[in-house]
PDB file of C-alpha atoms and ligand atoms in Angstrom:
ATOM      1  CA  MET G  15      -2.106 -10.236 -17.468  1.00 98.00           C
ATOM      2  CA  LYS G  16      -5.276  -8.670 -16.154  1.00 98.00           C
ATOM      3  CA  ILE G  17      -6.584  -9.648 -12.727  1.00 98.00           C
ATOM      4  CA  GLU G  18     -10.132  -9.032 -11.598  1.00 98.00           C
ATOM      5  CA  VAL G  19     -11.143  -9.364  -7.945  1.00 98.00           C
ATOM      6  CA  ILE G  20     -14.434 -11.223  -7.426  1.00 98.00           C
ATOM      7  CA  ASN G  21     -16.220 -10.877  -4.084  1.00 98.00           C
ATOM      8  CA  CYS G  22     -17.623 -14.210  -2.954  1.00 98.00           C
ATOM      9  CA  LEU G  23     -19.517 -15.493   0.088  1.00 98.00           C
ATOM     10  CA  SER G  24     -19.029 -13.221   3.112  1.00 97.00           C
ATOM     11  CA  ASP G  25     -15.313 -12.434   2.872  1.00 98.00           C
ATOM     12  CA  ASN G  26     -13.753 -14.645   0.174  1.00 98.00           C
ATOM     13  CA  TYR G  27     -11.914 -13.441  -2.891  1.00 98.00           C
ATOM     14  CA  SER G  28     -11.824 -15.354  -6.149  1.00 98.00           C
ATOM     15  CA  TYR G  29      -9.658 -13.952  -8.937  1.00 99.00           C
ATOM     16  CA  LEU G  30     -10.216 -13.914 -12.662  1.00 98.00           C
ATOM     17  CA  ILE G  31      -7.016 -13.927 -14.716  1.00 98.00           C
ATOM     18  CA  LEU G  32      -7.166 -12.783 -18.329  1.00 98.00           C
ATOM     19  CA  ASP G  33      -4.202 -13.510 -20.567  1.00 98.00           C
ATOM     20  CA  GLU G  34      -4.725 -10.794 -23.133  1.00 97.00           C
ATOM     21  CA  LYS G  35      -2.329 -12.327 -25.666  1.00 98.00           C
ATOM     22  CA  THR G  36      -4.301 -15.521 -26.108  1.00 98.00           C
ATOM     23  CA  ASN G  37      -7.638 -14.529 -24.541  1.00 98.00           C
ATOM     24  CA  THR G  38      -7.227 -17.376 -22.083  1.00 98.00           C
ATOM     25  CA  VAL G  39      -9.447 -16.978 -19.021  1.00 98.00           C
ATOM     26  CA  SER G  40      -8.635 -18.611 -15.700  1.00 98.00           C
ATOM     27  CA  ILE G  41     -10.000 -18.311 -12.215  1.00 98.00           C
ATOM     28  CA  VAL G  42      -8.258 -18.840  -8.886  1.00 99.00           C
ATOM     29  CA  ASP G  43     -10.275 -20.453  -6.055  1.00 99.00           C
ATOM     30  CA  PRO G  44     -13.853 -20.081  -7.288  1.00 98.00           C
ATOM     31  CA  SER G  45     -15.774 -19.995  -4.012  1.00 98.00           C
ATOM     32  CA  GLU G  46     -19.188 -20.084  -5.597  1.00 98.00           C
ATOM     33  CA  PHE G  47     -20.687 -20.404  -9.075  1.00 98.00           C
ATOM     34  CA  ASP G  48     -22.921 -17.315  -9.342  1.00 98.00           C
ATOM     35  CA  GLN G  49     -20.449 -14.558  -8.511  1.00 98.00           C
ATOM     36  CA  CYS G  50     -17.700 -16.149 -10.605  1.00 98.00           C
ATOM     37  CA  ASN G  51     -20.056 -16.820 -13.497  1.00 98.00           C
ATOM     38  CA  LYS G  52     -21.044 -13.143 -13.582  1.00 98.00           C
ATOM     39  CA  ALA G  53     -17.413 -12.139 -13.960  1.00 98.00           C
ATOM     40  CA  ILE G  54     -16.758 -14.792 -16.606  1.00 97.00           C
ATOM     41  CA  GLN G  55     -19.824 -14.063 -18.728  1.00 95.00           C
ATOM     42  CA  LYS G  56     -18.303 -11.144 -20.624  1.00 96.00           C
ATOM     43  CA  TYR G  57     -15.620 -13.483 -21.957  1.00 97.00           C
ATOM     44  CA  ASP G  58     -17.934 -16.466 -22.246  1.00 97.00           C
ATOM     45  CA  ARG G  59     -15.085 -18.866 -21.625  1.00 98.00           C
ATOM     46  CA  LEU G  60     -13.229 -20.307 -18.694  1.00 98.00           C
ATOM     47  CA  ASP G  61     -10.184 -22.314 -19.675  1.00 98.00           C
ATOM     48  CA  TYR G  62      -8.663 -23.090 -16.289  1.00 99.00           C
ATOM     49  CA  ILE G  63      -9.604 -23.262 -12.633  1.00 99.00           C
ATOM     50  CA  LEU G  64      -6.691 -23.041 -10.181  1.00 99.00           C
ATOM     51  CA  ASN G  65      -7.216 -24.257  -6.607  1.00 99.00           C
ATOM     52  CA  THR G  66      -4.804 -23.309  -3.805  1.00 98.00           C
ATOM     53  CA  HIS G  67      -6.356 -25.903  -1.454  1.00 98.00           C
ATOM     54  CA  HIS G  68      -9.391 -28.128  -1.041  1.00 98.00           C
ATOM     55  CA  HIS G  69     -11.564 -26.134   1.413  1.00 98.00           C
ATOM     56  CA  ALA G  70     -15.155 -25.642   0.305  1.00 98.00           C
ATOM     57  CA  ASP G  71     -14.884 -21.850   0.238  1.00 98.00           C
ATOM     58  CA  HIS G  72     -12.132 -22.206  -2.412  1.00 98.00           C
ATOM     59  CA  VAL G  73     -13.493 -25.003  -4.595  1.00 98.00           C
ATOM     60  CA  GLY G  74     -17.261 -24.440  -4.203  1.00 98.00           C
ATOM     61  CA  GLY G  75     -17.701 -23.335  -7.824  1.00 98.00           C
ATOM     62  CA  ASN G  76     -15.472 -25.990  -9.414  1.00 98.00           C
ATOM     63  CA  ILE G  77     -17.988 -28.505 -10.706  1.00 98.00           C
ATOM     64  CA  GLU G  78     -20.683 -26.143 -11.970  1.00 98.00           C
ATOM     65  CA  LEU G  79     -18.130 -23.928 -13.728  1.00 98.00           C
ATOM     66  CA  LYS G  80     -16.391 -26.931 -15.259  1.00 98.00           C
ATOM     67  CA  GLN G  81     -19.702 -28.266 -16.535  1.00 98.00           C
ATOM     68  CA  LYS G  82     -20.697 -24.963 -18.081  1.00 98.00           C
ATOM     69  CA  TYR G  83     -17.360 -23.948 -19.626  1.00 98.00           C
ATOM     70  CA  ASN G  84     -15.530 -27.273 -19.997  1.00 98.00           C
ATOM     71  CA  SER G  85     -12.637 -25.878 -17.946  1.00 98.00           C
ATOM     72  CA  LYS G  86      -9.570 -27.791 -16.815  1.00 98.00           C
ATOM     73  CA  ILE G  87      -9.067 -27.843 -13.052  1.00 98.00           C
ATOM     74  CA  ILE G  88      -5.531 -27.503 -11.714  1.00 98.00           C
ATOM     75  CA  GLY G  89      -4.400 -28.438  -8.193  1.00 98.00           C
ATOM     76  CA  PHE G  90      -1.821 -30.182  -6.044  1.00 98.00           C
ATOM     77  CA  ASP G  91      -1.328 -33.857  -6.874  1.00 98.00           C
ATOM     78  CA  CYS G  92      -1.495 -35.032  -3.235  1.00 97.00           C
ATOM     79  CA  ASP G  93      -4.956 -33.478  -2.946  1.00 98.00           C
ATOM     80  CA  ASN G  94      -6.407 -35.202  -6.003  1.00 97.00           C
ATOM     81  CA  ASN G  95      -8.985 -36.939  -3.796  1.00 98.00           C
ATOM     82  CA  ARG G  96     -10.156 -33.707  -2.201  1.00 98.00           C
ATOM     83  CA  ILE G  97     -10.271 -31.210  -5.065  1.00 98.00           C
ATOM     84  CA  PRO G  98     -13.544 -31.672  -6.929  1.00 98.00           C
ATOM     85  CA  GLY G  99     -13.130 -32.311 -10.663  1.00 98.00           C
ATOM     86  CA  ILE G 100      -9.341 -32.006 -10.712  1.00 98.00           C
ATOM     87  CA  ASP G 101      -7.738 -32.648 -14.144  1.00 98.00           C
ATOM     88  CA  ILE G 102      -4.166 -31.363 -14.013  1.00 98.00           C
ATOM     89  CA  LEU G 103      -2.098 -32.552 -11.045  1.00 98.00           C
ATOM     90  CA  LEU G 104       0.926 -30.464 -10.164  1.00 98.00           C
ATOM     91  CA  LYS G 105       3.856 -31.177  -7.885  1.00 98.00           C
ATOM     92  CA  ASP G 106       5.831 -28.686  -5.811  1.00 98.00           C
ATOM     93  CA  ASN G 107       7.890 -26.290  -7.889  1.00 98.00           C
ATOM     94  CA  GLN G 108       6.278 -27.399 -11.142  1.00 98.00           C
ATOM     95  CA  SER G 109       5.720 -24.958 -13.997  1.00 98.00           C
ATOM     96  CA  GLN G 110       2.431 -24.756 -15.841  1.00 98.00           C
ATOM     97  CA  LYS G 111       1.170 -22.651 -18.730  1.00 98.00           C
ATOM     98  CA  ILE G 112      -2.242 -21.010 -18.897  1.00 98.00           C
ATOM     99  CA  GLY G 113      -2.317 -19.445 -22.341  1.00 98.00           C
ATOM    100  CA  SER G 114       0.932 -17.516 -22.677  1.00 98.00           C
ATOM    101  CA  LEU G 115       1.298 -17.059 -18.913  1.00 98.00           C
ATOM    102  CA  ILE G 116       3.575 -19.331 -16.935  1.00 98.00           C
ATOM    103  CA  PHE G 117       3.312 -19.962 -13.221  1.00 98.00           C
ATOM    104  CA  LYS G 118       5.152 -22.145 -10.766  1.00 98.00           C
ATOM    105  CA  THR G 119       3.642 -23.930  -7.772  1.00 98.00           C
ATOM    106  CA  ILE G 120       5.111 -23.349  -4.329  1.00 98.00           C
ATOM    107  CA  PHE G 121       4.143 -25.971  -1.740  1.00 98.00           C
ATOM    108  CA  ILE G 122       3.155 -24.139   1.451  1.00 98.00           C
ATOM    109  CA  PRO G 123       1.573 -26.603   3.920  1.00 98.00           C
ATOM    110  CA  GLY G 124       0.239 -25.641   7.352  1.00 98.00           C
ATOM    111  CA  HIS G 125      -3.320 -24.425   6.793  1.00 98.00           C
ATOM    112  CA  THR G 126      -3.877 -27.743   5.002  1.00 98.00           C
ATOM    113  CA  LYS G 127      -1.487 -30.566   4.128  1.00 98.00           C
ATOM    114  CA  GLY G 128      -1.809 -29.858   0.417  1.00 98.00           C
ATOM    115  CA  HIS G 129      -1.803 -26.071   0.197  1.00 98.00           C
ATOM    116  CA  ILE G 130       0.020 -24.474  -2.743  1.00 98.00           C
ATOM    117  CA  ALA G 131       0.613 -20.962  -4.055  1.00 99.00           C
ATOM    118  CA  PHE G 132       0.663 -19.947  -7.726  1.00 99.00           C
ATOM    119  CA  TYR G 133       3.648 -17.764  -8.503  1.00 99.00           C
ATOM    120  CA  PHE G 134       3.798 -15.800 -11.766  1.00 99.00           C
ATOM    121  CA  LYS G 135       7.420 -14.745 -11.731  1.00 98.00           C
ATOM    122  CA  ASN G 136       7.404 -12.701 -14.953  1.00 98.00           C
ATOM    123  CA  GLU G 137       4.337 -10.724 -13.901  1.00 98.00           C
ATOM    124  CA  LYS G 138       5.507 -10.510 -10.260  1.00 98.00           C
ATOM    125  CA  VAL G 139       2.220 -11.866  -8.918  1.00 99.00           C
ATOM    126  CA  ILE G 140       1.432 -14.602  -6.393  1.00 99.00           C
ATOM    127  CA  PHE G 141      -1.857 -16.151  -5.262  1.00 99.00           C
ATOM    128  CA  THR G 142      -1.415 -17.283  -1.658  1.00 99.00           C
ATOM    129  CA  GLY G 143      -4.849 -18.712  -0.750  1.00 98.00           C
ATOM    130  CA  ASP G 144      -5.224 -19.079   3.020  1.00 98.00           C
ATOM    131  CA  THR G 145      -1.507 -19.085   3.865  1.00 98.00           C
ATOM    132  CA  LEU G 146      -0.353 -15.475   3.605  1.00 98.00           C
ATOM    133  CA  PHE G 147      -2.998 -12.786   4.102  1.00 98.00           C
ATOM    134  CA  SER G 148      -2.611  -9.041   4.155  1.00 98.00           C
ATOM    135  CA  LEU G 149      -1.199  -8.494   7.690  1.00 98.00           C
ATOM    136  CA  GLY G 150      -1.882 -12.071   8.710  1.00 98.00           C
ATOM    137  CA  CYS G 151      -1.506 -15.759   8.022  1.00 98.00           C
ATOM    138  CA  GLY G 152      -3.921 -18.686   7.857  1.00 98.00           C
ATOM    139  CA  ARG G 153      -5.013 -20.804  10.764  1.00 98.00           C
ATOM    140  CA  VAL G 154      -3.049 -24.006  11.160  1.00 98.00           C
ATOM    141  CA  PHE G 155      -5.604 -26.761  10.593  1.00 98.00           C
ATOM    142  CA  GLU G 156      -3.735 -29.793   9.285  1.00 97.00           C
ATOM    143  CA  GLY G 157      -0.062 -29.038   9.634  1.00 92.00           C
ATOM    144  CA  THR G 158       2.082 -27.830  12.505  1.00 97.00           C
ATOM    145  CA  HIS G 159       3.101 -24.329  13.485  1.00 98.00           C
ATOM    146  CA  GLU G 160       6.519 -25.251  12.154  1.00 98.00           C
ATOM    147  CA  ASP G 161       5.020 -26.098   8.744  1.00 98.00           C
ATOM    148  CA  MET G 162       3.286 -22.717   8.565  1.00 98.00           C
ATOM    149  CA  PHE G 163       6.417 -20.901   9.707  1.00 98.00           C
ATOM    150  CA  ASN G 164       8.490 -22.615   7.013  1.00 98.00           C
ATOM    151  CA  SER G 165       5.850 -21.994   4.363  1.00 98.00           C
ATOM    152  CA  LEU G 166       5.809 -18.274   5.134  1.00 98.00           C
ATOM    153  CA  GLY G 167       9.593 -18.425   4.944  1.00 98.00           C
ATOM    154  CA  LYS G 168       9.314 -19.557   1.316  1.00 98.00           C
ATOM    155  CA  LEU G 169       7.137 -16.533   0.506  1.00 98.00           C
ATOM    156  CA  LYS G 170       9.290 -14.025   2.401  1.00 98.00           C
ATOM    157  CA  ILE G 171      12.189 -14.492  -0.007  1.00 98.00           C
ATOM    158  CA  LEU G 172      10.250 -13.582  -3.161  1.00 98.00           C
ATOM    159  CA  PRO G 173      11.058 -10.208  -4.779  1.00 98.00           C
ATOM    160  CA  SER G 174       9.637  -7.454  -2.581  1.00 98.00           C
ATOM    161  CA  GLU G 175       7.589  -5.919  -5.399  1.00 98.00           C
ATOM    162  CA  THR G 176       5.632  -9.177  -5.902  1.00 99.00           C
ATOM    163  CA  LYS G 177       1.894  -8.498  -5.656  1.00 98.00           C
ATOM    164  CA  VAL G 178       0.068 -10.759  -3.213  1.00 99.00           C
ATOM    165  CA  TYR G 179      -3.516 -11.868  -3.872  1.00 99.00           C
ATOM    166  CA  CYS G 180      -4.932 -13.836  -0.931  1.00 98.00           C
ATOM    167  CA  GLY G 181      -8.104 -15.799  -0.279  1.00 98.00           C
ATOM    168  CA  HIS G 182      -9.957 -13.597   2.200  1.00 98.00           C
ATOM    169  CA  GLU G 183     -10.660 -10.020   3.208  1.00 98.00           C
ATOM    170  CA  TYR G 184      -9.360 -10.415   6.770  1.00 98.00           C
ATOM    171  CA  THR G 185      -7.208  -7.291   6.683  1.00 98.00           C
ATOM    172  CA  LYS G 186      -9.083  -5.186   9.252  1.00 98.00           C
ATOM    173  CA  SER G 187      -9.029  -7.819  11.968  1.00 97.00           C
ATOM    174  CA  ASN G 188      -5.414  -8.679  11.116  1.00 98.00           C
ATOM    175  CA  LEU G 189      -4.535  -4.997  11.368  1.00 98.00           C
ATOM    176  CA  ASN G 190      -6.060  -4.725  14.841  1.00 98.00           C
ATOM    177  CA  PHE G 191      -4.013  -7.705  15.944  1.00 98.00           C
ATOM    178  CA  CYS G 192      -0.753  -6.330  14.507  1.00 98.00           C
ATOM    179  CA  LEU G 193      -1.370  -2.947  16.153  1.00 98.00           C
ATOM    180  CA  MET G 194      -1.641  -4.627  19.566  1.00 97.00           C
ATOM    181  CA  TYR G 195       1.831  -6.175  19.521  1.00 97.00           C
ATOM    182  CA  ASP G 196       3.813  -4.147  16.974  1.00 97.00           C
ATOM    183  CA  LEU G 197       3.471  -0.853  18.770  1.00 92.00           C
ATOM    184  CA  LYS G 198       6.490   0.990  17.416  1.00 94.00           C
ATOM    185  CA  ASN G 199       5.889   0.239  13.739  1.00 98.00           C
ATOM    186  CA  LYS G 200       5.386   3.560  11.952  1.00 97.00           C
ATOM    187  CA  GLU G 201       4.690   2.007   8.570  1.00 98.00           C
ATOM    188  CA  LEU G 202       1.950  -0.138  10.102  1.00 98.00           C
ATOM    189  CA  LYS G 203       0.267   2.995  11.445  1.00 97.00           C
ATOM    190  CA  GLU G 204       0.481   4.635   8.015  1.00 97.00           C
ATOM    191  CA  LYS G 205      -0.901   1.535   6.391  1.00 97.00           C
ATOM    192  CA  SER G 206      -3.798   1.478   8.838  1.00 97.00           C
ATOM    193  CA  LEU G 207      -5.042   4.824   7.490  1.00 97.00           C
ATOM    194  CA  GLU G 208      -4.987   3.469   3.965  1.00 97.00           C
ATOM    195  CA  ILE G 209      -6.765   0.252   4.985  1.00 98.00           C
ATOM    196  CA  ASN G 210      -9.489   2.049   6.935  1.00 98.00           C
ATOM    197  CA  GLN G 211     -10.108   4.325   3.949  1.00 98.00           C
ATOM    198  CA  LYS G 212     -10.462   1.369   1.576  1.00 98.00           C
ATOM    199  CA  ILE G 213     -12.792  -0.500   3.914  1.00 97.00           C
ATOM    200  CA  LYS G 214     -14.917   2.611   4.417  1.00 97.00           C
ATOM    201  CA  ASN G 215     -15.280   2.853   0.643  1.00 97.00           C
ATOM    202  CA  LYS G 216     -16.039  -0.883   0.378  1.00 96.00           C
ATOM    203  CA  LEU G 217     -12.912  -1.468  -1.705  1.00 97.00           C
ATOM    204  CA  PRO G 218     -10.699  -4.545  -1.461  1.00 98.00           C
ATOM    205  CA  THR G 219      -7.497  -4.046   0.533  1.00 98.00           C
ATOM    206  CA  ILE G 220      -5.901  -6.523  -1.890  1.00 98.00           C
ATOM    207  CA  PRO G 221      -3.350  -6.778  -3.453  1.00 98.00           C
ATOM    208  CA  THR G 222      -0.603  -6.136  -1.004  1.00 98.00           C
ATOM    209  CA  THR G 223       3.067  -6.800  -1.776  1.00 98.00           C
ATOM    210  CA  ILE G 224       5.732  -9.029  -0.251  1.00 98.00           C
ATOM    211  CA  GLY G 225       7.743  -5.931   0.679  1.00 98.00           C
ATOM    212  CA  GLU G 226       4.834  -4.276   2.489  1.00 98.00           C
ATOM    213  CA  GLU G 227       4.100  -7.505   4.336  1.00 98.00           C
ATOM    214  CA  LEU G 228       7.723  -7.867   5.426  1.00 98.00           C
ATOM    215  CA  ARG G 229       7.499  -4.413   6.972  1.00 98.00           C
ATOM    216  CA  THR G 230       3.985  -4.616   8.508  1.00 98.00           C
ATOM    217  CA  ASN G 231       2.750  -8.225   8.874  1.00 98.00           C
ATOM    218  CA  ILE G 232       3.624  -9.321  12.393  1.00 98.00           C
ATOM    219  CA  PHE G 233       3.803 -12.997  11.377  1.00 98.00           C
ATOM    220  CA  LEU G 234       6.715 -12.134   9.073  1.00 98.00           C
ATOM    221  CA  ARG G 235       8.427 -10.043  11.753  1.00 98.00           C
ATOM    222  CA  CYS G 236       9.096 -12.651  14.433  1.00 98.00           C
ATOM    223  CA  ASP G 237      12.766 -11.638  14.564  1.00 97.00           C
ATOM    224  CA  ASN G 238      11.893  -8.076  15.582  1.00 97.00           C
ATOM    225  CA  ASN G 239      13.243  -7.226  19.023  1.00 97.00           C
ATOM    226  CA  ASP G 240      10.447  -4.823  19.967  1.00 97.00           C
ATOM    227  CA  ILE G 241       7.833  -7.467  19.214  1.00 98.00           C
ATOM    228  CA  LYS G 242       9.806 -10.121  21.082  1.00 98.00           C
ATOM    229  CA  ARG G 243      10.001  -7.869  24.112  1.00 97.00           C
ATOM    230  CA  VAL G 244       6.248  -7.169  24.112  1.00 97.00           C
ATOM    231  CA  LEU G 245       5.652 -10.931  24.105  1.00 98.00           C
ATOM    232  CA  ASN G 246       8.207 -11.579  26.854  1.00 98.00           C
ATOM    233  CA  LEU G 247      10.193 -13.719  24.412  1.00 98.00           C
ATOM    234  CA  LYS G 248      13.304 -11.586  24.201  1.00 96.00           C
ATOM    235  CA  ASP G 249      15.730 -14.488  23.803  1.00 96.00           C
ATOM    236  CA  SER G 250      13.473 -16.943  21.996  1.00 97.00           C
ATOM    237  CA  PRO G 251      14.029 -18.191  18.463  1.00 97.00           C
ATOM    238  CA  GLU G 252      11.885 -16.779  15.670  1.00 97.00           C
ATOM    239  CA  GLN G 253       9.772 -19.890  15.353  1.00 98.00           C
ATOM    240  CA  GLU G 254       8.743 -19.799  18.978  1.00 98.00           C
ATOM    241  CA  VAL G 255       7.690 -16.181  18.590  1.00 98.00           C
ATOM    242  CA  PHE G 256       5.651 -17.173  15.554  1.00 98.00           C
ATOM    243  CA  SER G 257       3.959 -19.977  17.464  1.00 98.00           C
ATOM    244  CA  LYS G 258       3.038 -17.646  20.311  1.00 98.00           C
ATOM    245  CA  LEU G 259       1.580 -15.111  17.891  1.00 98.00           C
ATOM    246  CA  ARG G 260      -0.441 -17.785  16.075  1.00 98.00           C
ATOM    247  CA  ASP G 261      -1.903 -18.952  19.409  1.00 98.00           C
ATOM    248  CA  LEU G 262      -2.734 -15.398  20.426  1.00 98.00           C
ATOM    249  CA  LYS G 263      -4.385 -14.732  17.077  1.00 98.00           C
ATOM    250  CA  ASP G 264      -6.481 -17.916  17.342  1.00 97.00           C
ATOM    251  CA  ALA G 265      -7.924 -16.545  20.575  1.00 97.00           C
ATOM    252  CA  PHE G 266      -8.159 -12.933  19.343  1.00 95.00           C
TER     253      PHE G 266
HETATM  254 ZN1   ZN P 321      -8.984 -22.551   3.806  1.00 73.34          ZN
HETATM  255 FE1   FE P 322     -10.660 -19.988   3.097  1.00 73.34          FE
END
């Protein structure tokens, strides 16, 4: 499996997936036609389009790409009315082949009601759309804070070496937020040097890994006593801490 990061719009990432065994080409969340088409041209084929959710900045290239390459569009069955051109409707926890690669859907509502992740267990790769970001999580638009908290809980338990490819380059702003409330986290401070270097060199800060996120992403660390204390929520349950952090981040 080869993954190519495609910069789209102002801060979106689309991802091209090449299955080298069968030469199958897929793309995750094509934000726009032109940038994705440039990346696809060297293969001159696009077999599948995978959509994590229906927002325009994730499906914007669907129809034009499908028309040009006769691709099959894959998405969550409950969102079949909102994902343009959808062909293959998947349920939660369903397996699907793209060439010789197999992924499983993980239903992770909160940002939208129909948000899914694509988990390639054998390759230890997951595409998390606008749910889990590097050092952050998505805004809660359609679901509840509880939905988002539970969805992140499903991602937390994946093998720590799993590489995470998310929908946006929000890492710098997420980092600044984490640094404000997770003051004693040494690994976060180390990671900040690495992130600043990458951003200075105009490189993507993606992928991250589940393990790194567990140690540095404040939204996955709501059980941490130092963080709880900073928020004056020393005796509160994890979910309440999460909710407080999400509110603070919305206003950040
Ligand atoms: Zn979105
Ligand atoms: Fe988005």
